[in-house]
Tab-separated table of C-alpha atoms in Angstrom:
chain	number	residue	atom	x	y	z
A	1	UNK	CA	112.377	119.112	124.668
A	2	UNK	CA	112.025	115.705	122.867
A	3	UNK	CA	110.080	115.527	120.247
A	4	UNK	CA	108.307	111.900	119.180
A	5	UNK	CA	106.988	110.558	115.783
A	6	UNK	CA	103.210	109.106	116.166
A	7	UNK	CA	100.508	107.854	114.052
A	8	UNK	CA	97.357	110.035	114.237
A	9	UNK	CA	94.367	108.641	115.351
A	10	UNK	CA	90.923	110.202	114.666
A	11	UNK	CA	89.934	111.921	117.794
A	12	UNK	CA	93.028	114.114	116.443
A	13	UNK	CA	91.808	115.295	113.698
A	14	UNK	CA	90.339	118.070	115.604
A	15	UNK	CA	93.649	119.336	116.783
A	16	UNK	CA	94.898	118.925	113.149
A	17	UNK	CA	92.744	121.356	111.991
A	18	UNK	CA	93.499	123.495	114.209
A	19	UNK	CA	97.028	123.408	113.636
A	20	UNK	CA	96.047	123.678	109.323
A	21	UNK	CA	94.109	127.157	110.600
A	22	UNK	CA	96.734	128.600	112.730
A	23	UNK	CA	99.897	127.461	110.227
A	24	UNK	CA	98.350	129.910	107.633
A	25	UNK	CA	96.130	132.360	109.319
A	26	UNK	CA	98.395	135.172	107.913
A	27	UNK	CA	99.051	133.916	104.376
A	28	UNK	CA	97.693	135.459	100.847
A	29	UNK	CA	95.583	132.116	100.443
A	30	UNK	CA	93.959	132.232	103.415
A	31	UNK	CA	93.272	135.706	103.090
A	32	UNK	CA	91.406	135.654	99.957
A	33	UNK	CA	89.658	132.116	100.642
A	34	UNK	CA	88.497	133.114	104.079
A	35	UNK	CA	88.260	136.685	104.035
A	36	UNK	CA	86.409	136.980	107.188
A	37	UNK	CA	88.288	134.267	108.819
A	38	UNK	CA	87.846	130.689	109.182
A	39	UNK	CA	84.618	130.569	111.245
A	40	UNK	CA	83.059	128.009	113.655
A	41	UNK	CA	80.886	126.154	110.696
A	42	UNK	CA	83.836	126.322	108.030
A	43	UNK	CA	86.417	124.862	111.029
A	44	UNK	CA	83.824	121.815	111.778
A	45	UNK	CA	83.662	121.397	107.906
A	46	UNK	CA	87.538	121.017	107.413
A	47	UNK	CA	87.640	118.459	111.075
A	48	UNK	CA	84.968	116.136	108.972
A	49	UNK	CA	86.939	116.319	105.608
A	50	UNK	CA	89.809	114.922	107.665
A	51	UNK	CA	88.084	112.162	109.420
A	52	UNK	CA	86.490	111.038	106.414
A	53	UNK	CA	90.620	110.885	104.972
A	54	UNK	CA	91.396	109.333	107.776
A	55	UNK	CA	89.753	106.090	106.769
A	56	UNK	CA	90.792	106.400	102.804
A	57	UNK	CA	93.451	103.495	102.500
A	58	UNK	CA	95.739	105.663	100.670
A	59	UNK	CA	96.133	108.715	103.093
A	60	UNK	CA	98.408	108.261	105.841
A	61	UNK	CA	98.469	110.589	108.831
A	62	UNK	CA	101.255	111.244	111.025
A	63	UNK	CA	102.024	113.513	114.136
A	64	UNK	CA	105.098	114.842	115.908
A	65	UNK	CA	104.504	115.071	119.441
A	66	UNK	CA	105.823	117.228	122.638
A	67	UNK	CA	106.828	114.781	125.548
A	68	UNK	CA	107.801	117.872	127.473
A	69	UNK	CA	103.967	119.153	127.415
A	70	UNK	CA	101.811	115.799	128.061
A	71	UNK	CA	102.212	114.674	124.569
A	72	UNK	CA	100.806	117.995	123.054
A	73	UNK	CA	100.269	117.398	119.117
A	74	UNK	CA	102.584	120.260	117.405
A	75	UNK	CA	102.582	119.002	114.156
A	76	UNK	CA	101.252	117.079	111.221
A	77	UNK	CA	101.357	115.611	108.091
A	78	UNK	CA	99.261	114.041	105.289
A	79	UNK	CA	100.577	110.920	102.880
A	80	UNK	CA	98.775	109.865	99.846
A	81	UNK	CA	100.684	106.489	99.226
A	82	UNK	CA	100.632	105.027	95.810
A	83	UNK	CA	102.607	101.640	95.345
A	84	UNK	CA	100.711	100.768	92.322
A	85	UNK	CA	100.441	102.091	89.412
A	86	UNK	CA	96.567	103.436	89.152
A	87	UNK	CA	94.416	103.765	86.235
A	88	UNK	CA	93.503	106.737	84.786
A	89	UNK	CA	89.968	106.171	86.126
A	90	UNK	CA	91.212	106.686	89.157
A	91	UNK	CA	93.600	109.805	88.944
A	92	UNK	CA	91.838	111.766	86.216
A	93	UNK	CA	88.492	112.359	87.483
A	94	UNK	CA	86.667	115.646	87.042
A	95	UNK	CA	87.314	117.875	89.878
A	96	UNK	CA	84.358	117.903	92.108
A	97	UNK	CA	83.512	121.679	93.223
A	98	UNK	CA	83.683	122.599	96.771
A	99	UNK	CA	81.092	124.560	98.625
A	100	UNK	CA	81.908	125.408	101.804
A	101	UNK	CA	79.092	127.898	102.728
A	102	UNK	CA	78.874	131.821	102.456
A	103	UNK	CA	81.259	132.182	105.245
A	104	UNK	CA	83.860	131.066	102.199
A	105	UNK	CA	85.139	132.980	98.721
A	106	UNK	CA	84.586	129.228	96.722
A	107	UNK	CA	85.561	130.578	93.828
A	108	UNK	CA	88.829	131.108	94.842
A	109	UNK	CA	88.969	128.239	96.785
A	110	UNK	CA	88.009	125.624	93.807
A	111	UNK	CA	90.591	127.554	91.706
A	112	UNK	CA	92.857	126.759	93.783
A	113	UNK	CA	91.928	122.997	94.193
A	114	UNK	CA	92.089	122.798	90.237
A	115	UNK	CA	95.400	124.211	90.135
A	116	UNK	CA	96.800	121.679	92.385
A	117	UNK	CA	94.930	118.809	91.415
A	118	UNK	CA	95.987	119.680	86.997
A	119	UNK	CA	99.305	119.851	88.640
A	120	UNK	CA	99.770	116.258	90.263
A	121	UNK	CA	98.119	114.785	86.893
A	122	UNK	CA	100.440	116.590	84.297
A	123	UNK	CA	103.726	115.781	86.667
A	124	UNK	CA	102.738	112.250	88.322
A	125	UNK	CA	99.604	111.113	86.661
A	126	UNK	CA	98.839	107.383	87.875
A	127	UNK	CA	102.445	106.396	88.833
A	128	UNK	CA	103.409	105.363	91.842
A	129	UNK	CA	104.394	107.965	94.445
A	130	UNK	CA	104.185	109.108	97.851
A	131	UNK	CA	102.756	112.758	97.880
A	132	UNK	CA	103.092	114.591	100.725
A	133	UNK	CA	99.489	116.390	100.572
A	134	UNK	CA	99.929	118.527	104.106
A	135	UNK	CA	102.293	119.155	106.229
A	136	UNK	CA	101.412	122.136	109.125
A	137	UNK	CA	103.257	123.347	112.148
A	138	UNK	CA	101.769	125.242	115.261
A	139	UNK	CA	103.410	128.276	114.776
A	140	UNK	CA	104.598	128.503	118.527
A	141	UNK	CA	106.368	125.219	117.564
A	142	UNK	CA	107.960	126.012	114.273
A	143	UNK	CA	111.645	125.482	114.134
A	144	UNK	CA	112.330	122.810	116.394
A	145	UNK	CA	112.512	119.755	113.946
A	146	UNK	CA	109.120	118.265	113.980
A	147	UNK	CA	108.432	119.370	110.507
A	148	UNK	CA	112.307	117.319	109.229
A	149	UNK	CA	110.842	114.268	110.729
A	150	UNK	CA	107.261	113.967	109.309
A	151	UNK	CA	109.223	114.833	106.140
A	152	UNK	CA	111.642	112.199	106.523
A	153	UNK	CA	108.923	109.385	107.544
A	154	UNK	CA	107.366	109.580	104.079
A	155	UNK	CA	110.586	110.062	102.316
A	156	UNK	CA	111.586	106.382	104.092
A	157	UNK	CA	108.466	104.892	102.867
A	158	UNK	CA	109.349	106.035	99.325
A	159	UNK	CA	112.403	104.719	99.555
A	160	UNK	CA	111.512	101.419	100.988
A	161	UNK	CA	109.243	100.802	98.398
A	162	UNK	CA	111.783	102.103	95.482
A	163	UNK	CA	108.809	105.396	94.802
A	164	UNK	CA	109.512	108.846	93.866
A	165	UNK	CA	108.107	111.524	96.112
A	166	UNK	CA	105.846	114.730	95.053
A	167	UNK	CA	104.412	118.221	96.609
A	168	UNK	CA	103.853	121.473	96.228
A	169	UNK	CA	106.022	124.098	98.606
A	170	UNK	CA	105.372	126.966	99.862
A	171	UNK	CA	108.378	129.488	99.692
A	172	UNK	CA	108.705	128.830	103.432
A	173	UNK	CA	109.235	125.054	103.234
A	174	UNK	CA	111.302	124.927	99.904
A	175	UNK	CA	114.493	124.763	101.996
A	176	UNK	CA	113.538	121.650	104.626
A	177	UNK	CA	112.381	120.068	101.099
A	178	UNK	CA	115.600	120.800	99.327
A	179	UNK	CA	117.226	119.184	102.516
A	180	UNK	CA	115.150	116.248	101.907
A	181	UNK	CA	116.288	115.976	98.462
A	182	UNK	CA	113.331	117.229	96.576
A	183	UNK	CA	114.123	119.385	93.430
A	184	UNK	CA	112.293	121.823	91.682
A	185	UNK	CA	110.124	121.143	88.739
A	186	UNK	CA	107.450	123.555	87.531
A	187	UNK	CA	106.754	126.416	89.392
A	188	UNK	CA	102.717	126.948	89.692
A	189	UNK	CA	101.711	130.859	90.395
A	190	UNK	CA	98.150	131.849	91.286
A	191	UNK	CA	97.153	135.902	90.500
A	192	UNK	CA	94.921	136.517	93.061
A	193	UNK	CA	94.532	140.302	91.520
A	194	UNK	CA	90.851	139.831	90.781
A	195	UNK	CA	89.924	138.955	94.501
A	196	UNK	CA	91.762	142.599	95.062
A	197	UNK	CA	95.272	141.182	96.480
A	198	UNK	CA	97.775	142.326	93.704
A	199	UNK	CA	99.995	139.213	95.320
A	200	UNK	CA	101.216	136.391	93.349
A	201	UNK	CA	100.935	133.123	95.403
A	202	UNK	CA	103.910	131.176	94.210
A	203	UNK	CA	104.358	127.331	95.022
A	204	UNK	CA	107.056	125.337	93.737
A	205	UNK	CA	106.010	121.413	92.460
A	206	UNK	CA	108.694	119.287	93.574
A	207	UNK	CA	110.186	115.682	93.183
A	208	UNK	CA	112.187	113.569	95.041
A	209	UNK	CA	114.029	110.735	92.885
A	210	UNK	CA	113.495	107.216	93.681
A	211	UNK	CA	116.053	105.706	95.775
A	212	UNK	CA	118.661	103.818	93.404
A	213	UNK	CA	118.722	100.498	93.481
């Protein structure tokens, strides 16, 4: 079944999220940040977050499509792209908190925002890089490739433009990334014990070298 590389447009963004949801309905994160399950007014929350990305200048969206199944989105990925370096106006603001309604534990949720976000300005701070901020699978798609080539679109970008390349893995996705030629930097752990899951929620930060000259 042939699998095609597409630009997102907007009216995807729909699909997107519900491709985000279904990726990691079963994880630790999702089960102490949505304990009741992503609902109706939390989904139509995430859909406008991602339109309103959709027209940052820095993001980049990108979709792997099923030919097979009437171009059926199966996959996606997010691209913040940096070529310039960026002042520390711009990459060390205060982190805004998130409220995303009592259907939500946004505690949780904002700690984990923080974590990510002290993260990317400790390891990259204003340099420029291409960070790969999502990258989601439909699960009845998952190891058929489409993930490798949303991967490898930023990683070409980088490497066009001479950039390094940053993200945060999952234990799942540490191998297509270590494929890619990411390595492992700083490991980043969140104990989710006080939400009542005695769980560690491990994600690797990783970097891929700029391509030599």
């Amino acid at each position: 079944m042939p699998l095609v590389l597409q630009p997102i447009v907007e009216a995807d963004m729909e699909r997107a999220t519900e491709i985000q949801n279904r990726a990691f309905s079963n994880g630790l994160w999702e089960q102490v940040v949505f304990p009741n399950g992503i609902s109706a007014a939390v989904t139509a929350i995430m859909v406008e977050r991602a339109r309103k990305d959709f027209h940052d200048p820095n993001i980049v969206f990108w979709k792997v499509v099923d030919t097979d199944h009437d171009n059926e989105m199966i996959s996606f990925a997010k691209w913040y792209i940096y070529k310039q370096e960026r002042p520390e106006s711009e990459w060390n603001k205060p982190q805004e908190r998130i409220d995303w309604g009592p259907d939500v534990n946004n505690e949780a949720l904002n700690e984990f925002v923080g974590a990510l976000s002290e993260k990317r300005k400790k390891l990259m701070a204003g340099a420029p890089h291409c960070l790969l901020g999502l990258l989601d699978t439909h699960p009845d798609h998952q190891r058929r490739g489409a993930g490798g080539m949303l991967v490898q679109w930023g990683t070409n970008i980088a490497d066009d433009a001479g950039l390094r390349c940053y993200l945060e893995a999952s234990p799942a996705g540490r191998h297509l990334y270590h494929q890619k030629g990411f390595e492992d930097v700083e490991i980043m752990e969140l104990n989710w014990a006080k939400y009542g899951k005695e769980e560690v929620s491990p994600h690797m930060c990783m970097i891929r070298p700029a391509k030599a000259e």
